[in-house]
Amino acid sequence: MDNGRILQLVTFKVGNEEFGVDILKVQEINKMMSITRIPNAPDYVEGVINLRGKIVPVVDLRKRLNFPKRDYDKNTRIIVVELDGMILGFIVDSVCEVLRIPESIVEPPPSMISGIDSDYIEGIGRLDNRLLILLELKKVFMEHEKNKIREIGES
Amino acid sequence: MEGAAFLSDELREIIAEFVLESKELLDRATNDVLAFEKTKEEELINNVFRSIHTIKGTSSFLNFNNLSKLAHVSEEVLGRIRKKEIRPEKQVIDVLIESFDTMRAIIDRIEKKGTDLVEIDGLVKKLEKISGGENGDIQKETSDPLPEEKKETTEMKSSEIEEQTIRIDVKKLDELMNLVGELVLGKNRLIALNQNARVNGLSEKLIDSLSEVTSYIEFITNELQLSVMRARLVPVRKVFNKIPRMVRDLCGEFKKEVELRISGEETELDKSLIEALHDPMVHIVRNAIDHGIESPEERIKKGKNRKGLLSVTAYNEGNHIIIEVFDDGRGIDTKAIREKAKEKGLISDEELSSMSEKEIMNLIFLPGLSTAKTVTKISGRGVGMDVVKTKIERLNGQVYIDSEPNQWTKLVLKLPLTLAIMKSLVIEKDKELYAIPLNTVSELVKLKEEDIKFVDKKEVIVLREKIIPVLDLSSVFGRDRNGKGCGYLVVCNVEERQVAIKVDQVIGQEEVVIKPLGEFLGNIVGIGGATIRGDGRVILILDISSLVRAYSLSHQKRTHIS
């Protein structure tokens, strides 16, 4: 993958793993705010928030990636992203930094990483002694999502 | 004209305007021609002439030669009718209407592809023949299939794109401008107060003026909201205008004779509602003529007037507009509906026996239930009425039917004035707030546990000797019951049925701005949208009819949840 390109990422933590998403997808990062739960929605959909008058659905990344449950604390953040014109938020344990890494250090995902379905992973960034998991947001939000929603409608 | 891509912005704008205007002119021309066919009033044919003349002028200016040619030959025919040189017989009117249809197809094509290359020679010949005076020959040829294009016309109509522009009365705009002016004044006062407070600190006097300005701004904002809403209102005429033409076609198709009466076409509705109303109205009118009104022979046998009556009426009722479609046809056969519902297993026997006649009639809105014996082009496939219902419900409206066997059928559409703002009742259940659309709420009842009875393991309450099923939001939404408060029942009317919803507390009436949950969450059963309250919290708006459907279906075989 060596073509000298630089990736700019927002990195954040869920559990002990460090993740990164393309900074261009990120609209804003918010502190935890009051969330209205939606009945009959998939369980990892935490609910909806009021983002300056816009209703935005929020997904709990912990639940989505099958991490054990944990209470929200002062470090909890909602990262708001835009995907194909939809505004969505996802909850992470904490946000770390903005990082620039050369694309060349990103490796394709191994088949299985700490229980996370490797479908969600775009690649693994190897930095000194850290491992950075690059999330494929589209897959995190969409693929299984759509099926689940359909299931709810049909069940 | 090679294609839309090569047009300059300016020209494109002119063409867009032309498309819009011509569509309106053609609608008007079609209606006028039909009215003329009936009344033979001279003024009407003059109107048609003028409309077509305008299209001819503009289209030749824009170099749409096919369109202007067609308009030209139609104008010739109209001119000769005007001079009473041709008698306006049915086949003449037929050809004129065919020509208007083709013009519309050409305009659609101009809109989509920027070109008017449509085959019109056959039609032009027909029109020329008429204006040439050979009145006798055309009868055979009117049945000529218009090659290809004709087919495309019908397809295009169904996929018609929503118009994104709106014509607005200058008066309404002035009103808006005035209010904005007032708002600016209010803002200035607020700024002055703010500065004053900065310099002098908060005094009692300042707080007084602040609350005065606050209420002033509140007043202006409300007025502004109303005005903007009104600016979006369009007369329902836009939908009703298409009915005479449709009725004429359908009468031909089904060999029926119908007298159409339309009233209240000046009643105003939100523009987005007008667009969405078109398809349901097509279904309803078709149904009325196909299934409702009997053939002339049958009507005479029954001692009725040979001509059936179809009346379409619109009027305001509070914050809603009502559209009634009435026909004096054969009415609804509740026996057939019962049999069909049983045969298809849509409703259990016990439930059927406990339903009133009116409730049975309203079963025709269930998917898969059609009592028509024969299948025709549109109606009779068991899709029509449930499509109407889902469409109307999507607009936060309601639809129900009433009928007297062998006498009449009346279909009532109840629609909100606007889609954006809705009156609602805010309630609390399990520590969550929900908004219930106020148009469905009929009353509030204080809940006493001993009033709840069980029928067939389902909770019900008896209210003035009527048994009403009770719906518990906790179980429908899969929540733990942990609410405080003494509890109320909100009795809602949906589809001529009543349901009582258990709530913990009633907060009060509020006007809410409806916001969609977005496509990510898709359709969630029982939830119609969300709104943001004054304190910034998001609350969900309940969709009572989908709740009821999900609830009653959960007791039977689940067939379909839309």
XYZ file of C-alpha atoms in Angstrom:
717
model
C 0.000 0.000 0.000
C 2.960 2.322 -0.290
C 2.013 5.355 -2.233
C 3.189 7.939 0.250
C -0.289 8.985 1.284
C -0.959 10.286 4.767
C -4.094 9.333 6.670
C -5.582 11.779 9.126
C -7.496 10.022 11.840
C -9.462 10.773 14.954
C -8.555 8.097 17.485
C -10.644 6.927 20.405
C -10.860 4.108 22.897
C -13.404 1.441 23.548
C -12.259 -0.959 26.280
C -8.526 -1.426 25.881
C -8.556 -1.100 22.124
C -7.654 2.026 20.272
C -9.607 2.837 17.138
C -9.313 5.358 14.377
C -11.738 6.858 11.855
C -11.103 9.135 8.915
C -11.223 12.714 10.140
C -13.169 13.847 7.092
C -16.106 11.715 8.169
C -16.206 13.261 11.636
C -18.445 16.272 12.051
C -18.032 16.950 15.727
C -17.292 15.379 19.072
C -19.686 15.931 21.936
C -19.774 15.186 25.622
C -22.422 12.744 26.712
C -25.889 14.278 26.534
C -29.379 13.169 27.340
C -30.481 10.375 25.081
C -34.071 9.432 24.345
C -34.433 5.691 24.050
C -36.315 4.236 21.123
C -38.515 1.256 21.857
C -38.268 -1.716 19.507
C -35.026 -0.470 17.992
C -31.960 -2.767 17.771
C -30.336 -2.959 21.219
C -27.083 -1.260 20.265
C -29.076 1.789 19.158
C -28.868 3.824 22.310
C -31.531 6.276 21.182
C -31.698 9.726 19.661
C -30.177 13.041 20.697
C -31.046 16.636 19.973
C -28.146 18.048 18.015
C -29.038 21.722 17.755
C -32.564 20.984 16.660
C -31.753 17.947 14.557
C -32.713 14.478 15.685
C -29.657 12.239 15.454
C -29.615 8.482 16.144
C -26.826 7.291 18.407
C -25.222 3.841 18.464
C -23.318 2.461 21.443
C -20.055 1.202 19.967
C -19.445 -0.973 23.027
C -22.644 -2.885 22.381
C -22.101 -2.901 18.651
C -18.642 -4.460 18.986
C -19.726 -6.823 21.757
C -17.656 -5.312 24.536
C -18.901 -5.804 28.113
C -21.276 -3.141 29.392
C -19.875 -0.201 31.286
C -21.382 2.976 32.744
C -20.797 6.254 30.993
C -18.369 8.605 32.751
C -16.846 12.037 32.281
C -14.637 10.773 29.467
C -17.479 9.291 27.457
C -17.932 11.029 24.119
C -20.366 10.990 21.233
C -18.615 11.183 17.879
C -20.946 12.554 15.223
C -20.232 11.441 11.679
C -21.767 11.869 8.274
C -22.292 8.754 6.227
C -23.932 8.940 2.816
C -25.819 12.045 3.837
C -27.042 10.590 7.123
C -25.934 12.152 10.376
C -25.215 9.525 13.028
C -23.516 9.451 16.381
C -21.621 6.741 18.204
C -20.607 6.493 21.811
C -17.000 5.745 22.732
C -15.212 5.460 26.085
C -12.910 8.376 25.355
C -11.426 10.330 22.488
C -7.607 10.374 22.286
C -6.126 12.559 19.588
C -5.895 13.501 15.950
C -3.210 11.427 14.300
C -1.410 11.565 10.999
C -0.007 8.267 9.838
C 1.408 7.146 6.515
C -0.904 4.795 4.712
C 2.015 2.389 4.311
C 1.888 1.262 7.932
C -1.705 0.073 7.573
C -2.069 -3.664 7.149
C -5.144 -5.560 6.032
C -7.218 -6.962 8.879
C -6.460 -10.411 10.286
C -9.384 -12.740 10.384
C -10.207 -12.303 14.035
C -9.254 -9.631 16.563
C -10.256 -9.725 20.202
C -13.777 -10.775 19.410
C -14.526 -7.957 17.019
C -16.062 -9.098 13.815
C -13.297 -8.351 11.341
C -15.880 -7.166 8.847
C -15.906 -3.830 10.609
C -12.156 -3.416 10.251
C -10.644 -1.584 7.363
C -7.081 -2.212 8.481
C -4.632 -2.256 11.356
C -2.196 0.567 11.898
C 1.081 -0.433 13.523
C 2.683 2.443 15.452
C 5.756 1.978 17.671
C 4.128 -0.140 20.329
C 0.473 0.655 19.673
C -2.036 -1.074 17.478
C -4.664 1.115 15.884
C -7.820 -0.435 14.522
C -9.194 1.469 11.550
C -12.951 1.150 11.578
C -15.008 0.841 8.446
C -17.854 3.038 9.629
C -20.195 2.103 6.848
C -20.109 -1.516 7.900
C -20.379 -0.675 11.580
C -23.594 1.209 10.961
C -25.107 -0.264 7.878
C -24.741 -3.816 6.830
C -26.077 -5.772 9.751
C -28.093 -2.806 10.780
C -30.350 -2.976 7.810
C -30.952 -6.658 8.285
C -31.773 -6.241 11.929
C -34.222 -3.490 11.239
C -35.860 -5.628 8.668
C -36.047 -8.486 11.131
C -37.819 -6.305 13.627
C -40.348 -5.319 11.028
C -41.019 -8.908 10.135
C -40.901 -10.682 13.465
C -32.132 21.026 -28.842
C -29.737 18.216 -28.228
C -30.250 17.731 -24.529
C -30.565 19.389 -21.189
C -26.840 19.254 -20.602
C -26.103 21.861 -23.249
C -28.496 24.468 -22.004
C -27.306 27.529 -20.213
C -28.583 28.125 -16.692
C -30.718 30.990 -17.793
C -32.382 29.082 -20.566
C -32.914 26.155 -18.258
C -34.728 28.399 -15.839
C -36.952 29.732 -18.580
C -37.738 26.215 -19.703
C -38.503 25.077 -16.162
C -40.935 27.930 -15.851
C -42.454 27.110 -19.204
C -42.900 23.485 -18.207
C -44.683 24.466 -15.020
C -46.914 26.981 -16.698
C -47.802 24.737 -19.610
C -48.754 21.900 -17.298
C -51.154 24.184 -15.518
C -52.542 25.476 -18.796
C -53.072 21.953 -20.079
C -54.844 20.902 -16.901
C -57.101 23.872 -17.241
C -57.667 23.282 -20.944
C -58.618 19.654 -20.352
C -61.136 20.602 -17.701
C -62.562 23.394 -19.788
C -62.988 21.150 -22.790
C -64.822 18.610 -20.655
C -67.047 21.279 -19.167
C -67.679 22.615 -22.647
C -68.706 19.185 -23.863
C -71.441 19.242 -21.254
C -72.611 22.835 -21.171
C -71.582 24.095 -24.639
C -70.818 27.440 -23.041
C -68.929 29.608 -25.469
C -66.686 31.201 -22.863
C -65.218 27.796 -22.035
C -64.035 27.050 -25.552
C -62.541 30.553 -25.641
C -60.588 29.713 -22.504
C -59.255 26.524 -24.045
C -58.295 28.414 -27.143
C -56.364 30.965 -25.101
C -54.541 28.294 -23.077
C -53.437 26.400 -26.153
C -52.539 29.599 -27.921
C -50.188 30.531 -25.067
C -48.498 27.151 -25.239
C -48.109 27.487 -28.971
C -46.522 30.919 -28.645
C -44.048 30.049 -25.932
C -43.070 26.693 -27.357
C -42.300 28.112 -30.790
C -40.269 30.853 -29.109
C -38.282 28.168 -27.306
C -37.896 26.154 -30.499
C -39.937 23.188 -29.368
C -41.285 22.728 -32.835
C -43.191 19.511 -32.344
C -45.054 20.936 -29.410
C -45.886 24.164 -31.175
C -47.026 22.260 -34.254
C -49.367 20.135 -32.198
C -50.628 23.208 -30.379
C -51.130 24.902 -33.714
C -53.278 22.180 -35.271
C -55.255 21.833 -32.038
C -55.820 25.557 -32.104
C -57.162 25.282 -35.657
C -59.715 22.733 -34.517
C -60.656 24.844 -31.515
C -60.981 27.897 -33.738
C -63.397 26.116 -36.021
C -65.404 24.888 -33.081
C -65.507 28.460 -31.838
C -66.800 29.680 -35.170
C -69.340 26.856 -34.989
C -67.964 25.332 -38.189
C -67.459 21.974 -36.507
C -69.829 20.429 -34.078
C -68.102 19.406 -30.830
C -69.045 15.770 -30.978
C -67.600 13.177 -28.681
C -64.980 11.956 -31.128
C -63.778 15.510 -31.713
C -63.411 16.063 -27.981
C -61.660 12.701 -27.708
C -59.041 13.724 -30.240
C -58.556 17.066 -28.547
C -57.987 15.380 -25.239
C -55.608 12.938 -26.832
C -53.714 15.875 -28.224
C -53.575 17.581 -24.803
C -52.297 14.328 -23.327
C -49.593 14.099 -25.934
C -48.619 17.699 -25.321
C -48.276 16.838 -21.680
C -46.098 13.875 -22.557
C -43.949 16.132 -24.696
C -43.655 18.612 -21.843
C -42.669 15.800 -19.476
C -40.026 14.825 -21.943
C -38.774 18.373 -22.214
C -38.576 18.478 -18.451
C -36.588 15.265 -18.211
C -34.533 15.207 -21.387
C -34.708 18.743 -22.693
C -36.021 17.641 -26.071
C -39.436 17.470 -27.643
C -38.674 14.701 -30.103
C -41.900 12.799 -29.940
C -43.741 11.135 -32.771
C -46.830 13.248 -33.475
C -47.547 12.818 -37.159
C -50.527 10.505 -36.702
C -52.182 12.811 -34.277
C -51.476 15.882 -36.366
C -53.127 14.189 -39.332
C -56.167 13.380 -37.276
C -56.475 16.956 -36.094
C -55.970 18.299 -39.579
C -58.656 16.031 -40.855
C -61.074 17.424 -38.320
C -60.241 21.018 -39.020
C -60.444 20.179 -42.716
C -64.043 19.382 -42.024
C -64.058 15.681 -42.735
C -65.982 15.003 -39.601
C -67.201 11.603 -40.586
C -63.990 9.726 -41.147
C -62.206 10.105 -37.912
C -64.240 7.760 -35.869
C -62.318 4.765 -37.104
C -58.998 6.362 -36.535
C -59.414 7.517 -32.996
C -58.734 3.965 -31.937
C -55.342 4.131 -33.622
C -52.714 3.303 -31.098
C -50.349 6.208 -30.719
C -47.074 4.396 -31.161
C -44.671 4.063 -28.223
C -45.139 7.553 -26.864
C -48.629 6.898 -25.642
C -47.376 4.096 -23.517
C -44.666 6.244 -22.122
C -47.214 8.831 -21.120
C -48.946 6.555 -18.702
C -45.703 5.413 -17.192
C -44.511 8.949 -16.797
C -47.625 9.976 -14.998
C -47.108 7.496 -12.231
C -43.538 8.549 -11.659
C -44.313 12.246 -11.821
C -41.726 14.227 -9.950
C -42.810 16.525 -7.187
C -42.763 20.140 -8.184
C -40.251 22.015 -6.143
C -41.629 25.464 -6.742
C -44.650 27.152 -5.333
C -46.667 30.094 -6.554
C -47.412 32.414 -3.764
C -49.954 35.152 -3.304
C -48.205 38.515 -2.917
C -50.453 39.270 0.034
C -49.089 36.293 1.895
C -45.544 37.403 1.192
C -46.303 40.920 2.429
C -47.653 39.475 5.619
C -44.432 37.542 6.082
C -42.345 40.610 5.366
C -44.279 42.616 7.957
C -43.707 39.974 10.590
C -40.036 39.750 9.835
C -39.913 43.528 10.263
C -41.546 43.196 13.666
C -39.097 40.499 14.590
C -36.186 42.780 13.715
C -37.656 45.464 15.964
C -37.922 42.949 18.772
C -34.351 41.907 18.221
C -33.186 45.527 18.403
C -35.004 46.035 21.685
C -33.382 42.911 23.030
C -29.939 44.126 22.045
C -30.590 47.497 23.695
C -31.739 45.778 26.876
C -28.696 43.580 26.873
C -26.386 46.576 26.625
C -28.299 48.375 29.310
C -27.975 45.364 31.585
C -24.243 45.224 30.934
C -23.776 48.840 31.952
C -26.239 49.173 34.813
C -26.646 45.625 36.069
C -30.004 43.933 36.418
C -32.627 46.173 37.911
C -36.255 45.330 38.474
C -37.246 47.697 35.731
C -34.933 45.932 33.332
C -36.374 42.555 34.183
C -39.838 43.947 33.531
C -38.907 45.221 30.100
C -37.119 41.985 29.405
C -40.216 39.941 30.088
C -42.184 42.365 27.968
C -39.837 41.907 25.032
C -39.896 38.151 25.584
C -43.651 37.974 25.254
C -43.503 40.304 22.264
C -41.028 38.055 20.510
C -43.047 35.020 21.457
C -46.101 36.586 19.851
C -44.255 37.494 16.676
C -42.675 34.068 16.416
C -46.064 32.405 16.658
C -47.500 34.686 14.026
C -44.501 34.108 11.814
C -44.864 30.377 12.171
C -48.507 30.593 11.159
C -47.762 32.839 8.200
C -45.047 30.632 6.843
C -47.406 27.730 7.189
C -50.113 29.644 5.365
C -47.654 30.546 2.634
C -47.274 26.853 1.967
C -50.997 26.338 1.601
C -52.365 25.653 -1.857
C -55.999 25.234 -2.856
C -57.035 21.610 -3.115
C -58.256 22.513 -6.598
C -54.950 21.218 -7.877
C -56.005 17.687 -7.022
C -59.672 18.098 -7.774
C -58.942 19.465 -11.251
C -57.861 16.044 -12.394
C -61.096 14.378 -11.354
C -63.466 15.410 -14.188
C -61.117 14.008 -16.778
C -60.650 10.816 -14.799
C -64.381 10.366 -14.359
C -64.943 10.795 -18.076
C -62.340 8.140 -18.898
C -63.607 5.749 -16.259
C -67.195 6.112 -17.376
C -66.065 5.083 -20.827
C -64.057 2.197 -19.485
C -66.712 0.772 -17.185
C -69.760 1.816 -19.226
C -71.202 3.843 -16.407
C -73.001 7.153 -16.378
C -71.959 9.520 -13.670
C -72.783 13.032 -12.684
C -69.865 14.629 -10.924
C -70.263 17.351 -8.354
C -67.216 19.021 -6.900
C -67.290 21.597 -4.166
C -64.896 23.258 -1.768
C -62.004 23.203 -4.207
C -60.791 26.511 -2.725
C -60.046 24.791 0.599
C -56.352 25.133 1.293
C -53.865 22.443 2.222
C -50.122 22.250 2.674
C -48.354 21.848 -0.654
C -46.656 18.615 0.296
C -50.044 17.172 1.219
C -51.486 18.188 -2.129
C -48.751 16.282 -3.946
C -49.239 13.224 -1.808
C -52.997 13.289 -2.166
C -53.013 12.660 -5.870
C -52.567 8.868 -5.903
C -55.048 8.112 -3.136
C -57.672 10.238 -4.888
C -57.155 8.294 -8.110
C -57.763 5.046 -6.263
C -60.786 6.351 -4.445
C -62.499 7.765 -7.516
C -61.785 4.612 -9.483
C -63.189 2.492 -6.728
C -66.323 4.590 -6.491
C -67.023 4.327 -10.217
C -65.925 0.749 -10.677
C -67.423 -0.827 -7.562
C -69.766 1.783 -6.178
C -71.902 3.094 -8.961
C -73.988 0.511 -10.791
C -74.482 0.245 -14.530
C -77.341 2.372 -15.929
C -79.520 -0.719 -16.486
C -79.001 -1.942 -12.959
C -79.747 1.487 -11.555
C -83.008 1.753 -13.464
C -84.003 -1.684 -12.225
C -83.392 -0.503 -8.691
C -85.508 2.571 -9.268
C -82.562 4.912 -9.100
C -81.671 7.738 -11.419
C -79.956 6.385 -14.521
C -76.965 8.592 -13.851
C -74.996 7.854 -10.745
C -73.956 10.687 -8.478
C -70.371 11.161 -7.430
C -69.668 14.109 -5.232
C -66.298 15.243 -3.976
C -66.294 17.830 -1.229
C -63.577 19.505 0.769
C -64.021 21.673 3.833
C -62.223 22.794 6.952
C -62.956 21.405 10.365
C -60.885 22.975 13.087
C -57.272 22.242 12.398
C -58.112 19.657 9.796
C -59.448 19.488 6.365
C -61.970 16.887 5.429
C -62.375 15.443 1.980
C -65.507 13.445 1.384
C -66.100 11.247 -1.607
C -69.735 10.239 -1.832
C -71.450 7.983 -4.337
C -75.053 6.837 -4.476
C -74.134 3.387 -5.696
C -74.571 -0.072 -4.317
C -72.869 0.547 -0.994
C -70.685 -1.879 0.857
C -71.615 -5.483 1.256
C -70.604 -6.243 4.832
C -71.540 -9.881 4.392
C -69.016 -10.261 1.596
C -66.362 -8.573 3.710
C -67.038 -10.919 6.610
C -66.720 -13.942 4.359
C -63.591 -12.668 2.715
C -61.936 -11.787 6.011
C -62.739 -15.248 7.334
C -61.631 -16.976 4.171
C -58.306 -15.184 4.191
C -57.867 -15.671 7.902
C -57.326 -11.983 8.492
C -59.606 -11.768 11.502
C -60.714 -14.452 13.938
C -64.344 -15.544 14.108
C -64.879 -14.244 17.624
C -63.515 -10.891 16.737
C -65.712 -10.734 13.657
C -68.784 -11.461 15.693
C -67.976 -8.725 18.189
C -67.512 -6.066 15.533
C -70.124 -3.518 14.567
C -71.253 -3.092 10.971
C -69.206 0.079 10.730
C -66.104 -1.672 11.966
C -66.649 -4.417 9.403
C -66.896 -1.864 6.599
C -63.590 -0.389 7.610
C -61.950 -3.764 7.210
C -61.747 -3.002 3.494
C -58.631 -1.045 4.359
C -56.858 -4.243 5.391
C -54.208 -5.446 2.991
C -55.368 -8.398 0.927
C -59.052 -7.753 1.239
C -60.927 -6.982 -1.900
C -64.549 -7.894 -2.321
C -64.664 -7.191 -6.009
C -65.652 -10.222 -8.013
C -63.766 -9.198 -11.104
C -60.329 -7.750 -11.370
C -60.072 -4.549 -13.363
C -57.131 -2.416 -14.357
C -56.649 -0.741 -11.009
C -59.348 -1.614 -8.558
C -60.168 -5.096 -7.432
C -56.723 -6.443 -6.795
C -56.922 -6.009 -3.077
C -54.273 -3.368 -3.097
C -56.224 -0.198 -3.671
C -57.757 0.612 -0.354
C -54.892 -0.387 1.877
C -52.590 1.709 -0.268
C -54.923 4.637 0.227
C -54.882 4.044 3.928
C -51.109 3.768 4.315
C -50.613 6.873 2.214
C -53.085 8.910 4.194
C -51.682 7.708 7.484
C -48.221 8.638 6.414
C -49.584 12.159 6.159
C -50.853 11.944 9.741
C -54.340 11.684 8.370
C -57.168 9.277 8.919
C -59.517 7.581 6.534
C -62.790 5.839 7.164
C -65.795 4.687 5.303
C -69.502 4.702 5.906
C -72.212 3.185 3.817
C -75.845 2.254 3.519
C -76.253 -0.928 1.495
C -77.815 -0.231 -1.893
C -78.005 3.469 -1.112
C -74.638 5.146 -0.834
C -71.007 4.990 0.237
C -69.081 7.817 1.793
C -65.336 7.808 2.147
C -63.912 10.420 4.482
C -60.312 11.594 4.525
C -59.286 13.656 7.505
C -56.006 15.461 7.016
C -53.980 17.883 9.089
C -53.595 21.364 7.629
C -49.875 20.958 7.601
C -47.368 18.206 7.983
C -44.865 20.103 10.041
C -46.769 21.197 13.112
C -49.169 19.089 15.083
C -51.186 19.455 18.241
C -50.440 16.715 20.656
C -51.078 15.443 24.132
C -47.873 14.869 26.056
C -48.011 11.965 28.481
C -45.595 10.125 30.708
C -45.168 6.387 30.879
C -42.370 4.539 32.651
C -40.537 7.820 33.198
C -40.458 8.562 29.481
C -42.476 11.272 27.800
C -44.442 10.629 24.631
C -46.618 12.812 22.446
C -49.942 11.469 21.195
C -51.433 13.241 18.147
C -54.369 15.166 19.517
C -56.560 14.433 16.533
C -56.761 10.816 17.593
C -57.522 11.513 21.252
C -61.182 11.480 22.157
C -61.084 11.589 25.947
C -59.121 11.081 29.140
C -60.310 8.730 31.833
C -58.908 8.416 35.327
C -57.700 4.857 35.748
C -58.987 2.719 38.568
C -57.459 -0.740 38.613
C -60.804 -2.345 39.445
C -62.284 -0.957 36.233
C -60.007 -3.101 34.150
C -61.686 -6.302 33.082
C -60.393 -9.209 31.110
C -61.850 -10.568 27.935
C -60.014 -13.446 26.377
C -56.969 -12.653 28.565
C -56.838 -9.170 27.136
C -57.362 -6.077 29.234
C -60.446 -4.068 28.443
C -62.407 -1.290 30.050
C -66.111 -0.644 29.849
C -66.861 2.957 29.066
C -70.498 3.999 28.753
C -71.411 0.403 27.996
C -68.833 0.128 25.276
C -65.998 -2.358 25.572
C -62.674 -0.764 24.729
C -59.420 -2.711 24.568
C -56.647 -1.401 26.806
C -53.147 -1.072 25.434
C -50.224 -0.991 27.798
C -47.250 0.861 26.352
C -44.882 -0.933 28.739
C -45.600 -4.289 27.190
C -45.794 -3.053 23.612
C -42.439 -1.316 24.014
C -40.916 -4.032 26.179
C -40.207 -1.755 29.119
C -40.328 -2.440 32.836
C -43.288 -0.912 34.557
C -41.783 1.668 36.878
C -43.987 4.674 36.399
C -45.205 6.980 39.098
C -48.494 8.787 39.158
C -52.052 7.716 39.544
C -52.585 6.674 35.964
C -54.962 7.666 33.217
C -56.407 6.079 30.163
C -56.124 8.068 26.968
C -58.970 6.964 24.752
C -58.018 7.216 21.099
C -60.103 6.887 17.971
C -58.451 5.170 15.093
C -60.147 3.794 12.048
C -63.552 3.884 13.646
C -62.187 1.820 16.479
C -61.382 2.881 19.979
C -58.443 1.945 22.104
C -57.506 3.051 25.601
C -53.823 3.671 26.244
C -52.560 3.306 29.780
C -50.337 6.179 30.858
C -48.859 7.211 34.199
C -49.320 10.932 33.967
C -50.785 13.467 31.585
C -48.492 16.436 31.113
C -50.670 18.541 28.859
C -51.405 19.787 25.371
C -48.498 20.984 23.315
C -47.958 22.063 19.762
C -45.062 20.051 18.436
C -42.908 20.291 15.354
C -42.653 16.842 13.845
C -39.168 15.626 13.003
C -38.549 12.319 11.289
C -36.349 9.744 12.971
C -34.427 9.399 9.762
C -33.825 6.533 7.411
C -31.172 4.983 9.618
C -33.767 3.877 12.112
C -36.345 3.241 9.441
C -39.889 2.400 10.409
C -40.264 1.638 14.059
C -43.555 0.125 15.034
C -45.646 2.511 17.072
C -43.441 5.552 16.603
C -44.390 8.215 14.094
C -41.493 10.595 14.650
C -39.925 12.729 17.305
C -40.023 16.286 18.491
C -37.913 18.573 20.629
C -39.497 20.169 23.655
C -38.812 23.586 25.114
C -36.127 22.186 27.429
C -34.246 20.604 24.523
C -35.248 17.045 25.285
C -36.267 14.753 22.481
C -39.611 13.029 22.914
C -41.190 10.435 20.677
C -44.484 10.859 18.893
C -46.693 7.790 19.037
C -48.315 6.453 15.908
C -51.503 5.085 17.364
C -52.766 3.195 14.354
C -49.536 1.285 13.839
C -49.483 0.567 17.584
C -52.974 -0.829 17.438
C -52.164 -2.853 14.381
C -49.014 -4.313 15.934
C -50.866 -5.005 19.147
C -53.852 -6.746 17.620
C -51.703 -8.645 15.180
C -49.500 -9.930 17.972
C -52.515 -11.953 19.042
C -52.941 -13.544 15.668
C -50.940 -14.633 12.781
C -48.697 -11.760 11.773
C -49.278 -11.050 8.173
C -47.997 -7.654 7.389
C -46.633 -4.667 9.198
C -45.950 -1.673 7.124
